[in-house]
Coordinates of C-alpha atoms in Angstrom, one line a residue:
X1 CA -15.0 -12.6 6.8
X2 CA -12.8 -15.6 7.8
X3 CA -15.9 -17.8 7.9
X4 CA -16.8 -17.4 4.2
X5 CA -16.4 -20.4 1.9
X6 CA -14.6 -18.5 -0.8
X7 CA -11.7 -16.1 -1.0
X8 CA -13.0 -12.6 -0.6
X9 CA -11.3 -9.8 -2.5
X10 CA -12.0 -6.2 -2.9
X11 CA -10.5 -4.1 -5.8
X12 CA -10.6 -0.4 -5.0
X13 CA -9.3 1.2 -8.1
X14 CA -9.2 -0.1 -11.7
X15 CA -12.3 -2.4 -11.6
X16 CA -14.4 0.8 -11.6
X17 CA -13.4 1.1 -15.2
X18 CA -14.9 -2.3 -15.9
X19 CA -18.5 -1.5 -14.9
X20 CA -19.6 0.9 -17.7
X21 CA -17.8 -0.6 -20.7
X22 CA -16.7 -4.2 -20.4
X23 CA -19.2 -6.5 -22.2
X24 CA -17.4 -9.8 -21.7
X25 CA -17.6 -9.7 -17.9
X26 CA -20.2 -8.3 -15.6
X27 CA -20.6 -7.3 -12.0
X28 CA -23.0 -10.1 -11.5
X29 CA -20.2 -12.6 -12.3
X30 CA -18.6 -11.8 -8.9
X31 CA -19.8 -13.1 -5.5
X32 CA -22.6 -10.9 -4.0
X33 CA -20.2 -9.8 -1.2
X34 CA -17.4 -8.8 -3.6
X35 CA -16.8 -5.1 -2.8
X36 CA -16.2 -2.6 -5.6
X37 CA -14.6 0.6 -4.4
X38 CA -12.3 3.5 -5.0
X39 CA -9.1 4.4 -3.1
X40 CA -7.4 7.7 -2.2
X41 CA -5.1 9.0 0.5
X42 CA -5.2 12.1 2.7
X43 CA -2.2 14.0 1.2
X44 CA -3.2 13.2 -2.3
X45 CA -6.7 14.7 -2.2
X46 CA -7.6 16.7 1.0
X47 CA -5.7 19.9 0.5
X48 CA -6.3 22.5 3.3
X49 CA -2.8 21.7 4.4
X50 CA -2.8 24.3 7.2
X51 CA -6.6 24.6 7.9
X52 CA -8.6 23.3 10.8
X53 CA -5.5 23.4 13.2
X54 CA -3.7 20.8 11.1
X55 CA 0.1 20.8 11.4
X56 CA 2.7 20.3 8.7
X57 CA 3.2 16.7 7.7
X58 CA 6.5 15.2 6.4
X59 CA 5.0 15.4 2.9
X60 CA 4.1 19.1 3.3
X61 CA 7.7 19.9 4.2
X62 CA 9.2 17.5 1.5
X63 CA 7.2 18.9 -1.4
X64 CA 7.9 22.5 -0.4
X65 CA 11.7 22.1 -1.0
X66 CA 12.5 23.3 -4.5
X67 CA 13.5 20.5 -6.9
X68 CA 12.0 17.7 -4.9
X69 CA 9.0 17.4 -7.1
X70 CA 9.7 17.6 -10.9
X71 CA 6.9 20.0 -11.7
X72 CA 6.9 21.8 -8.4
X73 CA 3.4 20.6 -7.4
X74 CA 2.3 20.0 -3.8
X75 CA -0.7 18.9 -1.9
X76 CA -1.6 22.3 -0.4
X77 CA -4.9 22.3 -2.3
X78 CA -4.9 19.0 -4.2
X79 CA -8.5 18.0 -5.0
X80 CA -9.8 20.2 -2.2
X81 CA -11.5 17.2 -0.7
X82 CA -11.5 18.8 2.7
X83 CA -14.1 21.3 1.5
X84 CA -15.7 19.3 -1.3
X85 CA -16.0 15.8 0.2
X86 CA -19.8 15.9 -0.2
X87 CA -19.5 16.5 -4.0
X88 CA -16.9 13.6 -4.2
X89 CA -19.3 11.3 -2.4
X90 CA -22.1 12.1 -4.8
X91 CA -19.7 11.2 -7.7
X92 CA -18.8 7.9 -5.9
X93 CA -22.5 7.2 -5.5
X94 CA -23.1 7.8 -9.2
X95 CA -20.5 5.2 -10.1
X96 CA -22.3 2.6 -8.0
X97 CA -19.3 1.7 -5.8
X98 CA -20.0 0.3 -2.3
X99 CA -16.7 1.0 -0.6
X100 CA -14.3 3.9 -0.3
X101 CA -10.8 3.5 1.0
X102 CA -9.3 6.7 2.4
X103 CA -6.5 7.5 4.9
X104 CA -6.6 9.7 7.9
X105 CA -4.1 12.6 8.1
X106 CA -2.1 11.9 11.3
X107 CA -1.2 15.6 11.4
X108 CA -4.8 16.6 11.2
X109 CA -5.9 14.5 14.1
X110 CA -2.8 14.8 16.3
X111 CA -0.8 17.8 15.0
X112 CA 2.0 17.2 17.6
X113 CA 1.6 13.4 17.9
X114 CA 1.3 12.2 21.5
X115 CA 3.0 15.4 22.6
X116 CA -0.1 17.5 22.1
X117 CA -3.9 17.4 22.2
X118 CA -6.3 15.7 19.9
X119 CA -7.5 18.2 17.2
X120 CA -11.3 18.1 17.5
X121 CA -11.7 19.9 14.1
X122 CA -9.8 17.0 12.5
X123 CA -12.1 14.5 14.3
X124 CA -15.1 16.4 13.1
X125 CA -14.0 16.3 9.5
X126 CA -13.6 12.6 9.5
X127 CA -16.8 12.0 11.4
X128 CA -18.7 14.0 8.7
X129 CA -16.9 12.1 5.9
X130 CA -17.8 8.7 7.4
X131 CA -21.4 9.6 8.2
X132 CA -21.9 11.0 4.7
X133 CA -20.5 7.8 3.1
X134 CA -22.7 5.6 5.2
X135 CA -25.8 7.7 4.2
X136 CA -25.1 6.7 0.6
X137 CA -24.5 3.1 1.5
X138 CA -20.7 3.3 0.9
X139 CA -18.6 1.3 3.3
X140 CA -15.6 3.3 4.8
X141 CA -12.4 1.4 4.5
X142 CA -9.9 3.3 6.6
X143 CA -6.1 3.4 6.4
X144 CA -4.4 4.9 9.4
X145 CA -1.1 5.8 7.7
X146 CA -0.6 6.4 4.0
X147 CA 3.0 7.8 4.0
X148 CA 2.2 11.1 5.8
X149 CA 3.2 11.7 9.4
X150 CA 3.4 14.8 11.5
X151 CA 6.7 16.6 10.8
X152 CA 6.8 17.1 14.6
X153 CA 7.8 13.4 15.0
X154 CA 10.5 13.6 12.3
X155 CA 12.0 16.6 14.0
X156 CA 11.8 15.2 17.6
X157 CA 13.3 11.8 17.1
X158 CA 13.6 10.8 13.4
X159 CA 10.2 9.2 13.0
X160 CA 10.5 5.6 11.7
X161 CA 14.2 5.3 12.7
X162 CA 13.3 5.5 16.4
X163 CA 11.4 3.0 18.5
X164 CA 9.5 6.1 19.9
X165 CA 7.3 6.0 16.8
X166 CA 5.7 2.8 18.1
X167 CA 4.3 4.7 21.0
X168 CA 3.1 7.5 18.8
X169 CA 1.5 5.2 16.3
X170 CA -0.3 3.3 19.0
X171 CA -1.6 6.5 20.5
X172 CA -2.8 7.7 17.0
X173 CA -4.5 4.3 16.4
X174 CA -6.2 4.4 19.8
X175 CA -7.6 7.9 19.1
X176 CA -9.0 6.8 15.7
X177 CA -10.5 3.5 17.0
X178 CA -12.2 5.4 19.8
X179 CA -13.5 8.2 17.5
X180 CA -14.5 6.3 14.4
X181 CA -14.6 2.6 15.2
X182 CA -18.3 2.5 15.9
X183 CA -18.9 3.0 12.2
X184 CA -15.7 1.7 10.6
X185 CA -15.5 -2.1 10.0
X186 CA -12.3 -2.3 8.0
X187 CA -8.9 -0.9 9.2
X188 CA -5.6 -1.0 7.4
X189 CA -2.8 0.1 9.8
X190 CA -0.2 1.2 7.2
X191 CA -0.3 1.5 3.4
X192 CA 2.6 0.2 1.4
X193 CA 5.2 0.2 4.2
X194 CA 7.7 -1.4 1.8
X195 CA 7.4 1.6 -0.6
X196 CA 7.6 4.1 2.2
X197 CA 10.8 2.5 3.6
X198 CA 12.5 1.9 0.3
X199 CA 11.7 5.4 -1.1
X200 CA 12.3 7.2 2.2
X201 CA 15.4 5.5 3.5
X202 CA 16.9 3.6 0.6
X203 CA 16.4 5.7 -2.5
X204 CA 15.7 9.1 -0.9
X205 CA 12.8 9.9 -3.3
X206 CA 10.2 10.2 -0.5
X207 CA 10.5 11.9 2.8
X208 CA 12.6 12.0 4.9
X209 CA 14.8 11.8 1.7
X210 CA 17.6 9.7 3.3
X211 CA 20.0 7.5 1.2
X212 CA 23.6 6.8 0.4
X213 CA 25.4 5.7 -2.8
X214 CA 24.9 3.8 -5.0
X215 CA 21.2 4.2 -4.3
X216 CA 21.2 8.0 -4.4
X217 CA 22.8 11.2 -3.2
X218 CA 21.1 12.6 -0.1
X219 CA 22.2 15.0 2.6
X220 CA 22.2 12.0 5.1
X221 CA 21.3 8.4 5.4
X222 CA 22.6 4.9 5.1
X223 CA 20.8 2.8 2.4
X224 CA 22.4 -0.4 3.7
X225 CA 21.1 -0.1 7.3
X226 CA 18.3 2.5 7.7
X227 CA 15.7 0.7 5.6
X228 CA 15.9 -2.3 7.9
X229 CA 15.9 -0.3 11.1
X230 CA 12.8 1.6 9.8
X231 CA 11.1 -1.6 8.8
X232 CA 11.5 -3.0 12.3
X233 CA 9.7 0.0 13.8
X234 CA 7.0 -0.1 11.1
X235 CA 6.3 -3.7 11.8
X236 CA 6.2 -3.2 15.5
X237 CA 4.0 -0.1 15.1
X238 CA 1.6 -2.2 13.1
X239 CA 1.7 -4.8 15.9
X240 CA 1.1 -2.1 18.5
X241 CA -2.0 -0.8 16.8
X242 CA -3.4 -4.4 16.3
X243 CA -2.8 -5.2 19.9
X244 CA -4.7 -2.1 21.0
X245 CA -7.6 -2.9 18.6
X246 CA -7.8 -6.5 19.8
X247 CA -7.7 -5.7 23.5
X248 CA -9.9 -2.6 23.6
X249 CA -12.2 -2.4 20.7
X250 CA -12.6 -5.4 18.4
X251 CA -15.0 -7.4 20.6
X252 CA -17.4 -4.5 20.7
X253 CA -16.9 -2.8 17.4
X254 CA -16.7 -6.1 15.4
X255 CA -14.3 -4.7 12.8
X256 CA -11.3 -6.2 11.0
X257 CA -7.7 -5.0 10.9
X258 CA -4.9 -5.7 8.5
X259 CA -2.2 -4.1 6.5
X260 CA -1.8 -3.1 2.8
X261 CA 1.4 -4.0 1.0
X262 CA 2.8 -3.0 -2.4
X263 CA 3.3 -6.1 -4.6
X264 CA 5.1 -6.7 -7.9
X265 CA 5.1 -10.2 -9.4
X266 CA 8.5 -11.4 -10.4
X267 CA 9.1 -14.0 -13.2
X268 CA 12.5 -15.7 -13.8
X269 CA 14.2 -14.3 -16.8
X270 CA 15.3 -17.8 -17.8
X271 CA 14.2 -21.2 -16.7
X272 CA 17.3 -21.9 -14.7
X273 CA 17.6 -22.7 -11.0
X274 CA 19.5 -19.5 -10.4
X275 CA 16.9 -17.2 -12.0
X276 CA 14.1 -19.1 -10.3
X277 CA 15.8 -18.5 -6.9
X278 CA 16.4 -14.8 -7.9
X279 CA 12.6 -14.4 -8.5
X280 CA 11.9 -15.9 -5.0
X281 CA 14.4 -13.5 -3.4
X282 CA 12.9 -10.5 -5.2
X283 CA 9.5 -11.5 -3.9
X284 CA 10.8 -12.0 -0.4
X285 CA 12.5 -8.6 -0.4
X286 CA 9.2 -6.9 -1.2
X287 CA 6.2 -8.7 0.4
X288 CA 7.4 -11.2 3.0
X289 CA 9.8 -8.6 4.2
X290 CA 6.8 -7.2 6.1
X291 CA 4.3 -10.0 6.2
X292 CA 6.7 -12.8 7.4
X293 CA 7.4 -10.9 10.7
X294 CA 3.6 -10.2 11.2
X295 CA 2.5 -13.8 10.4
X296 CA 5.6 -15.9 11.5
X297 CA 7.4 -13.6 13.9
X298 CA 10.7 -13.2 11.9
X299 CA 12.0 -11.8 8.7
X300 CA 12.1 -14.1 5.6
X301 CA 14.8 -16.8 5.5
X302 CA 15.6 -15.6 2.0
X303 CA 16.5 -12.2 3.5
X304 CA 18.4 -13.7 6.4
X305 CA 20.5 -15.7 4.0
X306 CA 21.6 -12.6 2.2
X307 CA 21.7 -9.9 4.9
X308 CA 22.6 -11.9 8.0
X309 CA 23.2 -9.6 11.0
X310 CA 22.1 -6.5 9.1
X311 CA 18.5 -7.6 9.8
X312 CA 17.3 -6.8 13.3
X313 CA 16.1 -9.5 15.7
X314 CA 12.8 -9.5 17.6
X315 CA 12.9 -9.7 21.4
X316 CA 10.6 -12.1 23.2
X317 CA 8.3 -9.2 24.1
X318 CA 8.2 -8.0 20.4
X319 CA 7.4 -11.6 19.3
X320 CA 4.5 -11.7 21.8
X321 CA 3.1 -8.5 20.4
X322 CA 3.4 -9.9 16.8
X323 CA 1.3 -12.8 18.0
X324 CA -1.8 -10.7 17.5
X325 CA -1.4 -11.3 13.7
X326 CA -3.9 -9.6 11.3
X327 CA -7.4 -10.2 9.9
X328 CA -6.6 -9.6 6.3
X329 CA -3.8 -8.7 3.8
X330 CA -4.4 -5.8 1.5
X331 CA -2.8 -6.2 -1.9
X332 CA -1.7 -3.2 -4.0
X333 CA -0.7 -4.5 -7.4
X334 CA 0.3 -2.7 -10.6
X335 CA 2.9 -4.7 -12.6
X336 CA 5.2 -7.7 -13.1
X337 CA 8.9 -7.9 -14.1
X338 CA 11.5 -10.5 -15.1
X339 CA 14.3 -11.3 -12.6
X340 CA 17.9 -12.3 -13.2
X341 CA 20.2 -13.9 -10.7
X342 CA 23.1 -11.8 -9.3
X343 CA 24.2 -14.2 -6.5
X344 CA 25.7 -17.0 -8.5
X345 CA 25.8 -15.7 -12.0
X346 CA 28.6 -13.7 -13.7
X347 CA 28.1 -10.6 -15.8
X348 CA 25.1 -9.4 -13.8
X349 CA 24.5 -5.6 -14.2
X350 CA 25.3 -3.9 -10.9
X351 CA 23.4 -1.0 -9.5
X352 CA 20.9 0.1 -6.9
X353 CA 18.3 -2.5 -7.7
X354 CA 20.7 -5.4 -7.2
X355 CA 22.5 -4.6 -4.1
X356 CA 20.3 -6.2 -1.5
X357 CA 18.2 -9.0 -3.1
X358 CA 21.1 -9.9 -5.5
X359 CA 18.6 -10.0 -8.3
X360 CA 18.4 -7.7 -11.3
X361 CA 15.0 -6.8 -12.8
X362 CA 14.0 -6.1 -16.4
X363 CA 10.8 -5.6 -18.2
X364 CA 11.9 -7.5 -21.4
X365 CA 13.0 -11.0 -22.4
X366 CA 14.9 -11.2 -25.7
X367 CA 13.6 -7.8 -26.6
X368 CA 9.9 -8.6 -25.9
X369 CA 8.2 -6.7 -23.1
X370 CA 6.5 -8.7 -20.4
X371 CA 3.4 -6.7 -21.2
X372 CA 2.4 -3.5 -22.9
X373 CA 4.5 -0.6 -21.6
X374 CA 2.7 2.1 -19.7
X375 CA 5.2 4.9 -20.3
X376 CA 6.4 4.7 -16.7
X377 CA 9.8 3.1 -15.9
X378 CA 9.6 -0.6 -14.9
X379 CA 5.8 -0.6 -15.3
X380 CA 4.0 -2.9 -17.7
X381 CA 0.4 -4.1 -18.1
X382 CA 0.4 -7.7 -16.9
X383 CA -3.1 -8.5 -15.7
X384 CA -2.5 -12.1 -14.7
X385 CA 0.2 -10.9 -12.2
X386 CA -2.6 -10.3 -9.7
X387 CA -3.8 -13.9 -9.8
X388 CA -0.2 -15.1 -9.4
X389 CA 0.4 -12.8 -6.5
X390 CA -2.9 -13.8 -4.7
X391 CA -1.9 -17.4 -5.1
X392 CA 1.6 -16.8 -3.8
X393 CA 0.2 -15.1 -0.6
X394 CA -2.4 -17.9 -0.2
X395 CA 0.3 -20.5 -0.2
X396 CA 2.9 -18.7 1.8
X397 CA 0.5 -17.6 4.6
X398 CA -2.0 -20.4 4.7
X399 CA -4.8 -18.7 2.7
X400 CA -5.4 -15.5 4.7
X401 CA -8.4 -13.3 3.8
X402 CA -7.3 -10.7 1.1
X403 CA -8.5 -7.4 -0.3
X404 CA -7.1 -6.0 -3.6
X405 CA -6.7 -2.6 -2.2
X406 CA -5.2 -0.9 -5.2
X407 CA -4.9 -1.7 -8.9
X408 CA -5.0 0.5 -12.0
X409 CA -3.3 1.3 -15.3
X410 CA -0.7 3.9 -14.6
X411 CA -1.4 6.3 -17.4
X412 CA -4.2 8.3 -15.9
X413 CA -2.9 11.8 -16.5
X414 CA -2.1 11.3 -20.1
X415 CA -5.4 9.6 -20.8
X416 CA -7.4 12.3 -19.2
X417 CA -5.6 15.0 -21.3
X418 CA -6.5 13.2 -24.5
X419 CA -9.7 11.5 -23.7
X420 CA -11.9 14.6 -24.3
X421 CA -11.0 14.3 -28.0
X422 CA -10.7 10.6 -28.5
X423 CA -12.5 8.9 -25.7
X424 CA -13.0 5.5 -27.2
X425 CA -9.5 5.1 -28.7
X426 CA -7.7 6.3 -25.6
X427 CA -9.9 4.3 -23.1
X428 CA -9.7 1.0 -25.0
X429 CA -6.3 -0.2 -23.6
X430 CA -7.5 0.5 -20.1
X431 CA -10.8 -1.3 -20.8
X432 CA -9.0 -4.3 -22.2
X433 CA -6.7 -4.5 -19.3
X434 CA -9.5 -4.1 -16.8
X435 CA -11.5 -6.8 -18.4
X436 CA -8.5 -9.2 -18.3
X437 CA -7.9 -8.2 -14.7
X438 CA -11.5 -9.0 -14.0
X439 CA -11.0 -12.5 -15.3
X440 CA -7.8 -12.9 -13.3
X441 CA -9.6 -11.8 -10.2
X442 CA -12.4 -14.2 -10.8
X443 CA -9.8 -16.9 -11.3
X444 CA -8.4 -16.0 -7.9
X445 CA -11.9 -16.4 -6.3
X446 CA -12.9 -19.5 -8.3
X447 CA -13.8 -22.9 -6.8
X448 CA -10.6 -24.5 -8.0
X449 CA -8.5 -22.6 -5.5
X450 CA -8.2 -23.5 -1.8
X451 CA -11.0 -22.2 0.4
X452 CA -11.0 -20.4 3.7

């Protein structure tokens, strides 16, 4: 992929909506090797949470605690993909997609992590899934970890808070590369590590539900320290998996390996130096927080300036391991926000969102939203945010290969409930957004931008 003359992107969610309806932009407008796909994760769709010798994951345990999930739902059955994957693949084929991004349930393949045996029933399930996809001409794009880990590892040593997780993740990756790598060409080590760390160890809204005031009220945790300790182990776990792939598998299997990060584009609330710097800090505390160590071997200077000694340091051996880099960056993008300075400016609203980056975010400027609201907090439809984010990553990391690994309008449930009665009216905002997104994506791949 690195040898291509143009930036290669894949969008694996919302561009599906573009294909049947949008008249102003067509699939043929994109490069031939542009990949259109769909994305899921194991906990969200598989179900069968205790079938086939699978153990409990951290999400199984988390969602079974009353009050953790607003409506009490859990992934015990979900979409029953474990039993109905063949039907789902037929649906994918009917949509005309040529890639499917899914994650492997760590607890299904290694129920006890490296402290137990490989579960052959889990290997068999993913072998069948991959083979069925390939028979339909659909490229498997595999994520090793999408939030869920065996609860065994949480109970034994605190999961991402312990350096032991690096050994376990390396073992898990090794097993997957050996079992599936002969047919899988695209690997993402970890999906949205920035979300998993913030939600799990800063806000306490994801497992293991650890936090401290003012970020939240949890049974345990330290929101000022644990997110950065967990990040260190996440980054080094990624590096461990990449090193294993480079040394043992890549030359034979000819695949690519990267990571998928959650991104929000931040605009300065006002055109002042302070707010412009605040926007830069907000970006650094989200994307470079994870990509800078992987690409450059250390955390962003914007973070070092604010956090100082609270950020861990990398040993010479850890820096050596980080030297294996990555083959691509996966971009999960949903929205954009305005940013206001809280480092130099007075009267800044204080709260959980301003404590670390010293930047407050808002979706409105002078009462005008940055884009159409979606009904979800801090989430607006801002299609050109993806072009700006792609350009930002291109400039900061010397134009790495990129995939748009997630993007969609976040009103799916409400739309589906009403779409049966008013399909055209309800679908139109999504179609308009996706058409605009298509133009923004084309802009990001256009000849005017730097080339690989």
